[in-house]
Amino acid sequence: MGIFSNWRRKRILRRARIPQPVWDRAVANLPLLAGLTQEELQRLRDLATLFLHEKSYEPVQGLELNEAMKIDLAAQAALPILNLGFDWYDGWTSVVLYPDEYATRHEWVDENGLAHSRREIRAGEAWERGPVVWSWADIAASGACEDGYNTVIHELAHKLDSSSGHINGCPALHAGMRVRDWRAAFEPAYEDLCRRADAGEHTAIDPYATEAPEEFFAVTSEYFFELPHLLKQLYPAVYEQMRLFYRQDPAMRLMGRLV
Ligand SMILES: [Zn+2]
């Protein structure tokens, strides 16, 4: 059983794989991909090719999208599923791209039945079974440096999280992994970060992670790929569960690099 099990995907790869020189340029511009072996980079190239072909890029508000930008996004998007396979991104096709952060209206009904509405500025969002929305400025900033901020990984972590049927901070786990172990790793870490943020401490992890368990998973996924040594040092059990889930060990491949 190969990662690309269906013939249609094989055909895309045969006919339309991202050309090597174009791919090499994209990789050179993404420090996020440092430390990957040639074999891993080729697998990433295949996944990025599928992302380009299966997802529908929909620029809005006058964003002009060129081929290099499309590949930049596809290369970053492929990283979380490097050892999972493209099937993990099945079930949605639209990628809506704004030039910059965008305003959206968040509406909800509280437990008393009262409707509320609030204007929010966003860098990205992932709809359950729906599109992923991004600000291009934030995608560009995400790939350019490793600072623990990566909106591409963040929103796609929400997509992976939804594999369990709910976006709740616990994706569908692989055989051999246990929800009990996941909770035992994530819950105390989440509570620790909430406690520190509530106490007004400066936290090493972006306090946005304290919004909800699903945000904690999405934000710590950003750190897992961008600043793995930091995450491993702060919350080793979380790092270990993510290593098992993503089937990658970024701290190992970036060994020797200072955080
Ligand atoms: Zn989020």
mmCIF file with all atom_site columns, N, CA and C in Angstrom, residues 6-50:
data_model
loop_
_atom_site.group_PDB
_atom_site.id
_atom_site.type_symbol
_atom_site.label_atom_id
_atom_site.label_alt_id
_atom_site.label_comp_id
_atom_site.label_asym_id
_atom_site.label_entity_id
_atom_site.label_seq_id
_atom_site.pdbx_PDB_ins_code
_atom_site.Cartn_x
_atom_site.Cartn_y
_atom_site.Cartn_z
_atom_site.occupancy
_atom_site.B_iso_or_equiv
_atom_site.pdbx_formal_charge
_atom_site.auth_seq_id
_atom_site.auth_comp_id
_atom_site.auth_asym_id
_atom_site.auth_atom_id
_atom_site.pdbx_PDB_model_num
ATOM 1   N N  . ASN A 1 6  ? -4.629 5.928  -5.197  1.00 0.00 ? 6  ASN A N  1
ATOM 2   C CA . ASN A 1 6  ? -5.522 5.850  -6.346  1.00 0.00 ? 6  ASN A CA 1
ATOM 3   C C  . ASN A 1 6  ? -4.880 6.337  -7.647  1.00 0.00 ? 6  ASN A C  1
ATOM 4   N N  . TRP A 1 7  ? -5.381 5.780  -8.729  1.00 0.00 ? 7  TRP A N  1
ATOM 5   C CA . TRP A 1 7  ? -4.720 5.979  -10.027 1.00 0.00 ? 7  TRP A CA 1
ATOM 6   C C  . TRP A 1 7  ? -4.745 7.424  -10.465 1.00 0.00 ? 7  TRP A C  1
ATOM 7   N N  . ARG A 1 8  ? -5.817 8.149  -10.057 1.00 0.00 ? 8  ARG A N  1
ATOM 8   C CA . ARG A 1 8  ? -5.925 9.537  -10.494 1.00 0.00 ? 8  ARG A CA 1
ATOM 9   C C  . ARG A 1 8  ? -4.759 10.364 -9.944  1.00 0.00 ? 8  ARG A C  1
ATOM 10  N N  . ARG A 1 9  ? -4.459 10.108 -8.702  1.00 0.00 ? 9  ARG A N  1
ATOM 11  C CA . ARG A 1 9  ? -3.337 10.849 -8.107  1.00 0.00 ? 9  ARG A CA 1
ATOM 12  C C  . ARG A 1 9  ? -2.015 10.442 -8.758  1.00 0.00 ? 9  ARG A C  1
ATOM 13  N N  . LYS A 1 10 ? -1.892 9.179  -9.064  1.00 0.00 ? 10 LYS A N  1
ATOM 14  C CA . LYS A 1 10 ? -0.649 8.738  -9.739  1.00 0.00 ? 10 LYS A CA 1
ATOM 15  C C  . LYS A 1 10 ? -0.511 9.435  -11.081 1.00 0.00 ? 10 LYS A C  1
ATOM 16  N N  . ARG A 1 11 ? -1.670 9.584  -11.741 1.00 0.00 ? 11 ARG A N  1
ATOM 17  C CA . ARG A 1 11 ? -1.628 10.232 -13.057 1.00 0.00 ? 11 ARG A CA 1
ATOM 18  C C  . ARG A 1 11 ? -1.226 11.705 -12.930 1.00 0.00 ? 11 ARG A C  1
ATOM 19  N N  . ILE A 1 12 ? -1.780 12.390 -11.933 1.00 0.00 ? 12 ILE A N  1
ATOM 20  C CA . ILE A 1 12 ? -1.392 13.801 -11.704 1.00 0.00 ? 12 ILE A CA 1
ATOM 21  C C  . ILE A 1 12 ? 0.119  13.875 -11.509 1.00 0.00 ? 12 ILE A C  1
ATOM 22  N N  . LEU A 1 13 ? 0.639  12.949 -10.717 1.00 0.00 ? 13 LEU A N  1
ATOM 23  C CA . LEU A 1 13 ? 2.075  13.002 -10.416 1.00 0.00 ? 13 LEU A CA 1
ATOM 24  C C  . LEU A 1 13 ? 2.915  12.681 -11.654 1.00 0.00 ? 13 LEU A C  1
ATOM 25  N N  . ARG A 1 14 ? 2.396  11.776 -12.480 1.00 0.00 ? 14 ARG A N  1
ATOM 26  C CA . ARG A 1 14 ? 3.134  11.435 -13.709 1.00 0.00 ? 14 ARG A CA 1
ATOM 27  C C  . ARG A 1 14 ? 3.172  12.622 -14.664 1.00 0.00 ? 14 ARG A C  1
ATOM 28  N N  . ARG A 1 15 ? 2.031  13.305 -14.745 1.00 0.00 ? 15 ARG A N  1
ATOM 29  C CA . ARG A 1 15 ? 1.908  14.346 -15.780 1.00 0.00 ? 15 ARG A CA 1
ATOM 30  C C  . ARG A 1 15 ? 2.248  15.748 -15.311 1.00 0.00 ? 15 ARG A C  1
ATOM 31  N N  . ALA A 1 16 ? 2.079  16.012 -14.021 1.00 0.00 ? 16 ALA A N  1
ATOM 32  C CA . ALA A 1 16 ? 2.129  17.424 -13.616 1.00 0.00 ? 16 ALA A CA 1
ATOM 33  C C  . ALA A 1 16 ? 2.917  17.672 -12.343 1.00 0.00 ? 16 ALA A C  1
ATOM 34  N N  . ARG A 1 17 ? 3.871  16.802 -12.052 1.00 0.00 ? 17 ARG A N  1
ATOM 35  C CA . ARG A 1 17 ? 4.690  17.019 -10.848 1.00 0.00 ? 17 ARG A CA 1
ATOM 36  C C  . ARG A 1 17 ? 5.382  18.387 -10.952 1.00 0.00 ? 17 ARG A C  1
ATOM 37  N N  . ILE A 1 18 ? 5.458  19.114 -9.829  1.00 0.00 ? 18 ILE A N  1
ATOM 38  C CA . ILE A 1 18 ? 6.125  20.429 -9.822  1.00 0.00 ? 18 ILE A CA 1
ATOM 39  C C  . ILE A 1 18 ? 7.546  20.237 -10.368 1.00 0.00 ? 18 ILE A C  1
ATOM 40  N N  . PRO A 1 19 ? 7.946  21.009 -11.394 1.00 0.00 ? 19 PRO A N  1
ATOM 41  C CA . PRO A 1 19 ? 9.278  20.818 -11.974 1.00 0.00 ? 19 PRO A CA 1
ATOM 42  C C  . PRO A 1 19 ? 10.378 20.997 -10.920 1.00 0.00 ? 19 PRO A C  1
ATOM 43  N N  . GLN A 1 20 ? 11.406 20.178 -11.023 1.00 0.00 ? 20 GLN A N  1
ATOM 44  C CA . GLN A 1 20 ? 12.468 20.166 -9.999  1.00 0.00 ? 20 GLN A CA 1
ATOM 45  C C  . GLN A 1 20 ? 13.082 21.545 -9.722  1.00 0.00 ? 20 GLN A C  1
ATOM 46  N N  . PRO A 1 21 ? 13.449 22.338 -10.765 1.00 0.00 ? 21 PRO A N  1
ATOM 47  C CA . PRO A 1 21 ? 14.072 23.643 -10.464 1.00 0.00 ? 21 PRO A CA 1
ATOM 48  C C  . PRO A 1 21 ? 13.120 24.578 -9.720  1.00 0.00 ? 21 PRO A C  1
ATOM 49  N N  . VAL A 1 22 ? 11.839 24.510 -10.090 1.00 0.00 ? 22 VAL A N  1
ATOM 50  C CA . VAL A 1 22 ? 10.828 25.341 -9.413  1.00 0.00 ? 22 VAL A CA 1
ATOM 51  C C  . VAL A 1 22 ? 10.704 24.900 -7.962  1.00 0.00 ? 22 VAL A C  1
ATOM 52  N N  . TRP A 1 23 ? 10.692 23.598 -7.767  1.00 0.00 ? 23 TRP A N  1
ATOM 53  C CA . TRP A 1 23 ? 10.584 23.037 -6.420  1.00 0.00 ? 23 TRP A CA 1
ATOM 54  C C  . TRP A 1 23 ? 11.810 23.405 -5.576  1.00 0.00 ? 23 TRP A C  1
ATOM 55  N N  . ASP A 1 24 ? 12.979 23.309 -6.164  1.00 0.00 ? 24 ASP A N  1
ATOM 56  C CA . ASP A 1 24 ? 14.207 23.639 -5.431  1.00 0.00 ? 24 ASP A CA 1
ATOM 57  C C  . ASP A 1 24 ? 14.192 25.093 -4.965  1.00 0.00 ? 24 ASP A C  1
ATOM 58  N N  . ARG A 1 25 ? 13.683 25.969 -5.829  1.00 0.00 ? 25 ARG A N  1
ATOM 59  C CA . ARG A 1 25 ? 13.593 27.392 -5.451  1.00 0.00 ? 25 ARG A CA 1
ATOM 60  C C  . ARG A 1 25 ? 12.637 27.584 -4.285  1.00 0.00 ? 25 ARG A C  1
ATOM 61  N N  . ALA A 1 26 ? 11.510 26.898 -4.345  1.00 0.00 ? 26 ALA A N  1
ATOM 62  C CA . ALA A 1 26 ? 10.511 27.034 -3.267  1.00 0.00 ? 26 ALA A CA 1
ATOM 63  C C  . ALA A 1 26 ? 11.103 26.548 -1.945  1.00 0.00 ? 26 ALA A C  1
ATOM 64  N N  . VAL A 1 27 ? 11.785 25.418 -1.979  1.00 0.00 ? 27 VAL A N  1
ATOM 65  C CA . VAL A 1 27 ? 12.360 24.846 -0.757  1.00 0.00 ? 27 VAL A CA 1
ATOM 66  C C  . VAL A 1 27 ? 13.421 25.780 -0.175  1.00 0.00 ? 27 VAL A C  1
ATOM 67  N N  . ALA A 1 28 ? 14.235 26.361 -1.062  1.00 0.00 ? 28 ALA A N  1
ATOM 68  C CA . ALA A 1 28 ? 15.308 27.246 -0.601  1.00 0.00 ? 28 ALA A CA 1
ATOM 69  C C  . ALA A 1 28 ? 14.754 28.464 0.134   1.00 0.00 ? 28 ALA A C  1
ATOM 70  N N  . ASN A 1 29 ? 13.521 28.860 -0.210  1.00 0.00 ? 29 ASN A N  1
ATOM 71  C CA . ASN A 1 29 ? 12.912 30.037 0.421   1.00 0.00 ? 29 ASN A CA 1
ATOM 72  C C  . ASN A 1 29 ? 12.131 29.707 1.688   1.00 0.00 ? 29 ASN A C  1
ATOM 73  N N  . LEU A 1 30 ? 12.119 28.442 2.077   1.00 0.00 ? 30 LEU A N  1
ATOM 74  C CA . LEU A 1 30 ? 11.317 28.050 3.238   1.00 0.00 ? 30 LEU A CA 1
ATOM 75  C C  . LEU A 1 30 ? 12.189 27.394 4.317   1.00 0.00 ? 30 LEU A C  1
ATOM 76  N N  . PRO A 1 31 ? 12.693 28.198 5.266   1.00 0.00 ? 31 PRO A N  1
ATOM 77  C CA . PRO A 1 31 ? 13.516 27.638 6.341   1.00 0.00 ? 31 PRO A CA 1
ATOM 78  C C  . PRO A 1 31 ? 12.789 26.540 7.120   1.00 0.00 ? 31 PRO A C  1
ATOM 79  N N  . LEU A 1 32 ? 11.456 26.589 7.083   1.00 0.00 ? 32 LEU A N  1
ATOM 80  C CA . LEU A 1 32 ? 10.632 25.582 7.743   1.00 0.00 ? 32 LEU A CA 1
ATOM 81  C C  . LEU A 1 32 ? 10.997 24.165 7.298   1.00 0.00 ? 32 LEU A C  1
ATOM 82  N N  . LEU A 1 33 ? 11.493 24.033 6.071   1.00 0.00 ? 33 LEU A N  1
ATOM 83  C CA . LEU A 1 33 ? 11.751 22.702 5.507   1.00 0.00 ? 33 LEU A CA 1
ATOM 84  C C  . LEU A 1 33 ? 13.198 22.245 5.715   1.00 0.00 ? 33 LEU A C  1
ATOM 85  N N  . ALA A 1 34 ? 13.958 23.033 6.474   1.00 0.00 ? 34 ALA A N  1
ATOM 86  C CA . ALA A 1 34 ? 15.368 22.671 6.704   1.00 0.00 ? 34 ALA A CA 1
ATOM 87  C C  . ALA A 1 34 ? 15.445 21.317 7.411   1.00 0.00 ? 34 ALA A C  1
ATOM 88  N N  . GLY A 1 35 ? 16.453 20.556 7.057   1.00 0.00 ? 35 GLY A N  1
ATOM 89  C CA . GLY A 1 35 ? 16.692 19.289 7.759   1.00 0.00 ? 35 GLY A CA 1
ATOM 90  C C  . GLY A 1 35 ? 15.995 18.095 7.133   1.00 0.00 ? 35 GLY A C  1
ATOM 91  N N  . LEU A 1 36 ? 15.092 18.337 6.173   1.00 0.00 ? 36 LEU A N  1
ATOM 92  C CA . LEU A 1 36 ? 14.432 17.194 5.525   1.00 0.00 ? 36 LEU A CA 1
ATOM 93  C C  . LEU A 1 36 ? 15.429 16.527 4.575   1.00 0.00 ? 36 LEU A C  1
ATOM 94  N N  . THR A 1 37 ? 15.381 15.207 4.507   1.00 0.00 ? 37 THR A N  1
ATOM 95  C CA . THR A 1 37 ? 16.277 14.479 3.602   1.00 0.00 ? 37 THR A CA 1
ATOM 96  C C  . THR A 1 37 ? 15.784 14.640 2.166   1.00 0.00 ? 37 THR A C  1
ATOM 97  N N  . GLN A 1 38 ? 16.629 14.294 1.202   1.00 0.00 ? 38 GLN A N  1
ATOM 98  C CA . GLN A 1 38 ? 16.220 14.359 -0.206  1.00 0.00 ? 38 GLN A CA 1
ATOM 99  C C  . GLN A 1 38 ? 14.985 13.508 -0.449  1.00 0.00 ? 38 GLN A C  1
ATOM 100 N N  . GLU A 1 39 ? 14.968 12.343 0.159   1.00 0.00 ? 39 GLU A N  1
ATOM 101 C CA . GLU A 1 39 ? 13.829 11.433 -0.026  1.00 0.00 ? 39 GLU A CA 1
ATOM 102 C C  . GLU A 1 39 ? 12.542 12.075 0.537   1.00 0.00 ? 39 GLU A C  1
ATOM 103 N N  . GLU A 1 40 ? 12.659 12.718 1.687   1.00 0.00 ? 40 GLU A N  1
ATOM 104 C CA . GLU A 1 40 ? 11.489 13.394 2.275   1.00 0.00 ? 40 GLU A CA 1
ATOM 105 C C  . GLU A 1 40 ? 11.051 14.576 1.409   1.00 0.00 ? 40 GLU A C  1
ATOM 106 N N  . LEU A 1 41 ? 12.031 15.308 0.880   1.00 0.00 ? 41 LEU A N  1
ATOM 107 C CA . LEU A 1 41 ? 11.686 16.469 0.036   1.00 0.00 ? 41 LEU A CA 1
ATOM 108 C C  . LEU A 1 41 ? 10.976 16.031 -1.246  1.00 0.00 ? 41 LEU A C  1
ATOM 109 N N  . GLN A 1 42 ? 11.333 14.877 -1.765  1.00 0.00 ? 42 GLN A N  1
ATOM 110 C CA . GLN A 1 42 ? 10.647 14.386 -2.966  1.00 0.00 ? 42 GLN A CA 1
ATOM 111 C C  . GLN A 1 42 ? 9.212  13.984 -2.639  1.00 0.00 ? 42 GLN A C  1
ATOM 112 N N  . ARG A 1 43 ? 9.037  13.360 -1.473  1.00 0.00 ? 43 ARG A N  1
ATOM 113 C CA . ARG A 1 43 ? 7.673  12.985 -1.044  1.00 0.00 ? 43 ARG A CA 1
ATOM 114 C C  . ARG A 1 43 ? 6.847  14.255 -0.810  1.00 0.00 ? 43 ARG A C  1
ATOM 115 N N  . LEU A 1 44 ? 7.488  15.267 -0.219  1.00 0.00 ? 44 LEU A N  1
ATOM 116 C CA . LEU A 1 44 ? 6.817  16.551 0.021   1.00 0.00 ? 44 LEU A CA 1
ATOM 117 C C  . LEU A 1 44 ? 6.412  17.198 -1.309  1.00 0.00 ? 44 LEU A C  1
ATOM 118 N N  . ARG A 1 45 ? 7.282  17.063 -2.295  1.00 0.00 ? 45 ARG A N  1
ATOM 119 C CA . ARG A 1 45 ? 6.997  17.618 -3.623  1.00 0.00 ? 45 ARG A CA 1
ATOM 120 C C  . ARG A 1 45 ? 5.765  16.953 -4.232  1.00 0.00 ? 45 ARG A C  1
ATOM 121 N N  . ASP A 1 46 ? 5.644  15.645 -4.070  1.00 0.00 ? 46 ASP A N  1
ATOM 122 C CA . ASP A 1 46 ? 4.461  14.942 -4.575  1.00 0.00 ? 46 ASP A CA 1
ATOM 123 C C  . ASP A 1 46 ? 3.192  15.424 -3.861  1.00 0.00 ? 46 ASP A C  1
ATOM 124 N N  . LEU A 1 47 ? 3.283  15.551 -2.544  1.00 0.00 ? 47 LEU A N  1
ATOM 125 C CA . LEU A 1 47 ? 2.107  16.006 -1.782  1.00 0.00 ? 47 LEU A CA 1
ATOM 126 C C  . LEU A 1 47 ? 1.744  17.441 -2.156  1.00 0.00 ? 47 LEU A C  1
ATOM 127 N N  . ALA A 1 48 ? 2.758  18.284 -2.356  1.00 0.00 ? 48 ALA A N  1
ATOM 128 C CA . ALA A 1 48 ? 2.507  19.676 -2.751  1.00 0.00 ? 48 ALA A CA 1
ATOM 129 C C  . ALA A 1 48 ? 1.875  19.716 -4.146  1.00 0.00 ? 48 ALA A C  1
ATOM 130 N N  . THR A 1 49 ? 2.314  18.836 -5.031  1.00 0.00 ? 49 THR A N  1
ATOM 131 C CA . THR A 1 49 ? 1.719  18.756 -6.371  1.00 0.00 ? 49 THR A CA 1
ATOM 132 C C  . THR A 1 49 ? 0.226  18.408 -6.263  1.00 0.00 ? 49 THR A C  1
ATOM 133 N N  . LEU A 1 50 ? -0.080 17.444 -5.410  1.00 0.00 ? 50 LEU A N  1
ATOM 134 C CA . LEU A 1 50 ? -1.492 17.063 -5.244  1.00 0.00 ? 50 LEU A CA 1
ATOM 135 C C  . LEU A 1 50 ? -2.298 18.210 -4.642  1.00 0.00 ? 50 LEU A C  1
#
